Coordinates of C-alpha atoms and ligand atoms in Angstrom, one line a residue:
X1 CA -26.9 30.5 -2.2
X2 CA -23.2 29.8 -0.8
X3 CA -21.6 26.9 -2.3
X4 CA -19.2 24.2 -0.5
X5 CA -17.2 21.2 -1.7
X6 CA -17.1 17.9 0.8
X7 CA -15.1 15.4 -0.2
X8 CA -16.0 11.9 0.7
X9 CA -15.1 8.7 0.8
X10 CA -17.3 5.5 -0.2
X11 CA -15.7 2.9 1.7
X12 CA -14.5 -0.6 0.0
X13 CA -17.7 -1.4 -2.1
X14 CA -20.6 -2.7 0.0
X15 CA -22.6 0.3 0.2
X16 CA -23.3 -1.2 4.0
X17 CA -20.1 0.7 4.7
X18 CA -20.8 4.5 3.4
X19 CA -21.4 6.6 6.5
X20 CA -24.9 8.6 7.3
X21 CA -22.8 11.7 7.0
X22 CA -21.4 10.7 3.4
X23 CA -25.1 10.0 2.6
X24 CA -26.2 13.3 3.6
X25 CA -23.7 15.2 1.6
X26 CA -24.5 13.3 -1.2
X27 CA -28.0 13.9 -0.6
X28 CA -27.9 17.7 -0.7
X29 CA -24.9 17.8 -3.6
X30 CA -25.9 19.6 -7.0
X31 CA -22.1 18.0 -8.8
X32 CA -20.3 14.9 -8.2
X33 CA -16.8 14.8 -9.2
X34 CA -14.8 11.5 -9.3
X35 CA -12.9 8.7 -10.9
X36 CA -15.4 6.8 -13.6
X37 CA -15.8 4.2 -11.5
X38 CA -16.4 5.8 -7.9
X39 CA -19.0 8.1 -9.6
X40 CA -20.7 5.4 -11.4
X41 CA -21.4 4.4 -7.7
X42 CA -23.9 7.6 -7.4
X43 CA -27.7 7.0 -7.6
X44 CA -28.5 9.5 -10.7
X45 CA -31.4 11.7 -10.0
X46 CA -33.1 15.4 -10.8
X47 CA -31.1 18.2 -9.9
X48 CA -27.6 16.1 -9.5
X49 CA -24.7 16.6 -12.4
X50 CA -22.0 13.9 -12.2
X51 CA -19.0 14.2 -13.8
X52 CA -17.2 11.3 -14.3
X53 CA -13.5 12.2 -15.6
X54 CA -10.4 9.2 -16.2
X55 CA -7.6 8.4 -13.4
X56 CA -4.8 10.4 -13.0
X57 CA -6.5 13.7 -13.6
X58 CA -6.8 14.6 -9.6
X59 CA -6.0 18.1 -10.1
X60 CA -8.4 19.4 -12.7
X61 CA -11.1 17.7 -10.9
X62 CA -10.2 19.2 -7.7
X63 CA -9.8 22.5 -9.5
X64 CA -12.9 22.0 -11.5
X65 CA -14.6 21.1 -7.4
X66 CA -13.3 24.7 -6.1
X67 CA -14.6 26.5 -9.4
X68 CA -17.7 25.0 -9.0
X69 CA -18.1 25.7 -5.7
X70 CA -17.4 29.3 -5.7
X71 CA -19.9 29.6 -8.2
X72 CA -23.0 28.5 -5.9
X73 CA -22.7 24.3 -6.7
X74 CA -22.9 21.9 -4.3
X75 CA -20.3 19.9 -4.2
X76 CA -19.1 16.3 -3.6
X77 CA -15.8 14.9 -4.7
X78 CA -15.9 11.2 -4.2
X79 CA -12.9 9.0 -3.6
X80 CA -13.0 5.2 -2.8
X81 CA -12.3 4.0 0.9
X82 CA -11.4 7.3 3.2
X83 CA -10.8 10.4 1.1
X84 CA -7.0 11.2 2.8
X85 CA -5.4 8.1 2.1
X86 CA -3.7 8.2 -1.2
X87 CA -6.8 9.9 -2.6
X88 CA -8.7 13.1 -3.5
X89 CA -8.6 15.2 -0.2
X90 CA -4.9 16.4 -1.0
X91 CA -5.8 17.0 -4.4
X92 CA -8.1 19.6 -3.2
X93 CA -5.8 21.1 -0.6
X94 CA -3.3 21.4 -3.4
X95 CA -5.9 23.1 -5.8
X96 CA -6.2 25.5 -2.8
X97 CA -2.3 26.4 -3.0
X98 CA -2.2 30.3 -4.5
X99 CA -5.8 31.2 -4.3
X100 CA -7.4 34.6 -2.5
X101 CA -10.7 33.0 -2.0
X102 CA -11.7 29.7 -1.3
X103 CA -15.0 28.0 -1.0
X104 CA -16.2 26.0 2.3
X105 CA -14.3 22.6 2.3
X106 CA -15.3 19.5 4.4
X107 CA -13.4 15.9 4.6
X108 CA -15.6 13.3 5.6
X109 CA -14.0 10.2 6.7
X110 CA -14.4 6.6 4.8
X111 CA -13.4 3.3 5.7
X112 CA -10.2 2.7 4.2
X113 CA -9.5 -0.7 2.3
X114 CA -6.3 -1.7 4.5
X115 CA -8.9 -1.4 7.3
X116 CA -11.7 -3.9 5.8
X117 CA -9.5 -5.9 4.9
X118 CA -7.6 -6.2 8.2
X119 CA -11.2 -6.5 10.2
X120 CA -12.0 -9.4 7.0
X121 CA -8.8 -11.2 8.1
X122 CA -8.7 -11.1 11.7
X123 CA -6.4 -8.4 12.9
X124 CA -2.9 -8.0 11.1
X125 CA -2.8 -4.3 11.8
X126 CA -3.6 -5.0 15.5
X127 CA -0.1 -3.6 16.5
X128 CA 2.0 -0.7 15.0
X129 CA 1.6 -0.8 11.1
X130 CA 2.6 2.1 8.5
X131 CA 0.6 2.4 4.9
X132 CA 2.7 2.7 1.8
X133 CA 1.4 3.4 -1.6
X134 CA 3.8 1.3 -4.5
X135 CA 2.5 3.7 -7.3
X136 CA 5.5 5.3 -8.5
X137 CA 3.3 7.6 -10.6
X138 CA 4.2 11.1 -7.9
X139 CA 7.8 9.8 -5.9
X140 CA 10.6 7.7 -7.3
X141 CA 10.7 4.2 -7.0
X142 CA 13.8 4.2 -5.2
X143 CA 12.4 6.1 -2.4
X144 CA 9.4 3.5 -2.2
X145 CA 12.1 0.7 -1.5
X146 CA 13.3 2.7 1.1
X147 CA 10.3 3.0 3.1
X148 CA 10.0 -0.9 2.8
X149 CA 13.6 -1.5 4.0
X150 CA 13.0 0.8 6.6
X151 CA 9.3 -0.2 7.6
X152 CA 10.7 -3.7 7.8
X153 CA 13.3 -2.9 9.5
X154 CA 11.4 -1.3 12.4
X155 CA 9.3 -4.9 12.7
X156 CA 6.0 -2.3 11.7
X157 CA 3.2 -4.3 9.7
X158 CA 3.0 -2.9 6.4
X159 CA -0.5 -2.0 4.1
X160 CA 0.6 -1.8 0.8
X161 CA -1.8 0.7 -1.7
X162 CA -1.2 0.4 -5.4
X163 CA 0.9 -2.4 -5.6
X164 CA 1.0 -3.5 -9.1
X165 CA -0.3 -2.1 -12.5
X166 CA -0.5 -3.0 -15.8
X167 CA 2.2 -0.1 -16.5
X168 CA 3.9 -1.1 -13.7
X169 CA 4.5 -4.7 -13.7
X170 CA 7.8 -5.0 -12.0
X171 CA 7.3 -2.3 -9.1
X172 CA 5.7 -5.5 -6.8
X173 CA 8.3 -7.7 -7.6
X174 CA 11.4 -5.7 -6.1
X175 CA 9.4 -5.0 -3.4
X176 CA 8.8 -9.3 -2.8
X177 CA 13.1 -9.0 -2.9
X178 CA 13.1 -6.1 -0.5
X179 CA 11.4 -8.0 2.1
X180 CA 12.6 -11.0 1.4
X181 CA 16.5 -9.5 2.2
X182 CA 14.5 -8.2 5.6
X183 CA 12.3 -10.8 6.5
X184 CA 12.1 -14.5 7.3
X185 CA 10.6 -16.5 4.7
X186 CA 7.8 -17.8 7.3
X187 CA 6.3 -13.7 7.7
X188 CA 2.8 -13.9 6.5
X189 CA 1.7 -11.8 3.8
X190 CA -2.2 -11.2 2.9
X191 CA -3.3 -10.1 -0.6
X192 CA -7.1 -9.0 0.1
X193 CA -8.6 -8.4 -3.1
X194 CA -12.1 -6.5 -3.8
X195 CA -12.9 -6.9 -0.3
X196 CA -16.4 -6.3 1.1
X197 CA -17.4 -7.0 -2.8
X198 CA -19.5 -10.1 -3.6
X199 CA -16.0 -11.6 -5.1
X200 CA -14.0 -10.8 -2.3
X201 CA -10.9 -13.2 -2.3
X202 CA -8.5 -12.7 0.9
X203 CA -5.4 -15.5 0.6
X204 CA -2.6 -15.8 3.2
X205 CA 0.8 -16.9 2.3
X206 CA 4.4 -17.4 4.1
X207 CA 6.9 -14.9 2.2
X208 CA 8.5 -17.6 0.7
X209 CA 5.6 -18.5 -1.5
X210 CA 4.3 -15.0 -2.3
X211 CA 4.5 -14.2 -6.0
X212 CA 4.4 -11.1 -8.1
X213 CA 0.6 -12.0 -9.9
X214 CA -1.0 -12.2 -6.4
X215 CA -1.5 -8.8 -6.6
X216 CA -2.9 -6.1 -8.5
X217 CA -4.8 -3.0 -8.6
X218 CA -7.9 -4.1 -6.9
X219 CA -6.1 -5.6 -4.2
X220 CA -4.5 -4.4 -0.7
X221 CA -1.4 -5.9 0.9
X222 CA -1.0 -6.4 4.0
X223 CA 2.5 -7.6 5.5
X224 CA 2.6 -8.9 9.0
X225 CA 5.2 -8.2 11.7
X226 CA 7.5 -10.8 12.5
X227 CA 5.0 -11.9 15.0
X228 CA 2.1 -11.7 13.4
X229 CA 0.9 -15.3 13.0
X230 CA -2.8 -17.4 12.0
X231 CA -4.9 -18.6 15.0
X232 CA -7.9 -21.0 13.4
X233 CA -9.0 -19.3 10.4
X234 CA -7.7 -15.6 11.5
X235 CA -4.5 -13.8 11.0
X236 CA -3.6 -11.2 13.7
X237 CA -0.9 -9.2 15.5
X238 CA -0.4 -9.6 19.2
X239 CA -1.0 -6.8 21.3
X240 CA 2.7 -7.1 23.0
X241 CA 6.3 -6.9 21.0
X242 CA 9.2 -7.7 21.5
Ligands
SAH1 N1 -8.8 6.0 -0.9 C1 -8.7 4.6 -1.1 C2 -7.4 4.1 -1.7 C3 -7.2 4.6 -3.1 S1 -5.8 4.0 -3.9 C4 -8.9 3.9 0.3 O1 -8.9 4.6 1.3 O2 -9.1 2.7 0.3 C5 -6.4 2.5 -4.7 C6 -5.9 1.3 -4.1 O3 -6.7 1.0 -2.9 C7 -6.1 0.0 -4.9 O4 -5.0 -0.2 -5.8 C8 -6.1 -1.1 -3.8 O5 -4.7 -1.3 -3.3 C9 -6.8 -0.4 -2.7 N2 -8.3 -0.7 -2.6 C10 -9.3 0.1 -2.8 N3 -10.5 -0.5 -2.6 C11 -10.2 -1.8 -2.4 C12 -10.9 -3.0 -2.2 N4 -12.3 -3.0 -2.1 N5 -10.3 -4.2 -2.0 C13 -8.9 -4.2 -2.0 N6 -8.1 -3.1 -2.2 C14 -8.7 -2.0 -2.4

């Protein structure tokens, strides 16, 4: 019996939105390997282990994945939304760096939460947008405001992942100055918060009124470009600029 590790992702929450093929791994997995919460998602059953270890331990779990694997498991690692965006997938790549022998490895694609919670709102992303993750956990903060300058700079829509923590309480707020020095007080800004969840709270603001506690870790930002603008109850990009 050859083992394999396939690292998924779960989508946003509604279980509506977790692919056939993300079924069918999970279907024939032996181990599940996540974040608490992602693998408290996981249907127990005969024959399935889960392991269920705390955030910021990426590494031992992707480690713990490969081990696993080579040994004849099963294996899924779970991730929220898609697996590649600031998730488990590079974990596991990393895991991979100095080893002779490595087990079969398969991504399989979720839907990310910047994209639910663009398709919830209208279309905010419908033009050229860039994804930025505010945890300064694995980069410096100063290189994080740069990206914003920058992003804004280029008139791109911004995602933001991450964007404020109860160990990072400030982090959000330079950000708000960073776009505010960039942007005109009327851009919209959209704080989508569990979205595709049964409490799924999506408000739009002008810049101006944005504040710090709009956001936190169970919510998505999404910045407009300085054309992005409401139409009814929707918020989208135009498909021209400039
Ligand atoms: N791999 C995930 C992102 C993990 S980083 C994905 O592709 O979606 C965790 C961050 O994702 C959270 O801080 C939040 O910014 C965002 N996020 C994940 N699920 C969300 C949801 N249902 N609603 C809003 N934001 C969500």
């Amino acid at each position: 019996m050859t083992g394999w590790v396939c690292v998924v992702g779960l989508g946003p929450g509604d279980d509506g939105l977790v692919t056939d093929q993300v079924r069918a791994a999970l279907a024939e997995a032996s181990d599940v390997i996540g974040y608490i919460p992602y693998v408290a998602r996981i249907a127990p059953r005969d024959g399935l282990t889960l392991h269920a270890s705390d955030n910021r331990v990426e590494l031992d779990r992707a480690t713990q994945a490969l081990d696993l694997a080579l040994a004849g498991h099963r294996v899924v690692v779970v991730s929220s939304g898609d697996p590649g965006v600031f998730a488990m997938a590079s974990a596991v790549f990393e895991a991979c760096e100095g080893r002779s022998v490595l087990p079969q490895i398969k991504v399989l694609p979720g839907i990310t939460a910047m994209l639910a919670a663009a398709a919830s709102a209208g279309a905010p992303l419908g033009h050229d947008f860039c994804a930025i993750n505010l945890s300064d956990n694995l980069k410096p903060f100063e290189m994080i405001e740069k990206r914003v300058r920058l992003a804004a700079e280029a008139d791109f829509a911004m995602a933001f992942y991450n964007p404020r923590s109860a160990s990072r309480p400030d982090g959000f707020g330079r950000i708000l100055s960073v776009l505010r020095a960039s942007c005109a007080p009327e851009r919209l800004i959209l704080f989508a918060r569990n979205v595709t969840l049964p409490d799924q709270r999506i408000v739009t603001v002008a810049l101006r009124d944005a504040a710090e506690d709009m956001a936190d870790m169970r919510t998505v930002v999404i910045v407009g470009n300085s054309a992005t603008r409401r139409v009814g109850p929707y918020v989208y990009s135009p498909r021209r600029a400039g």
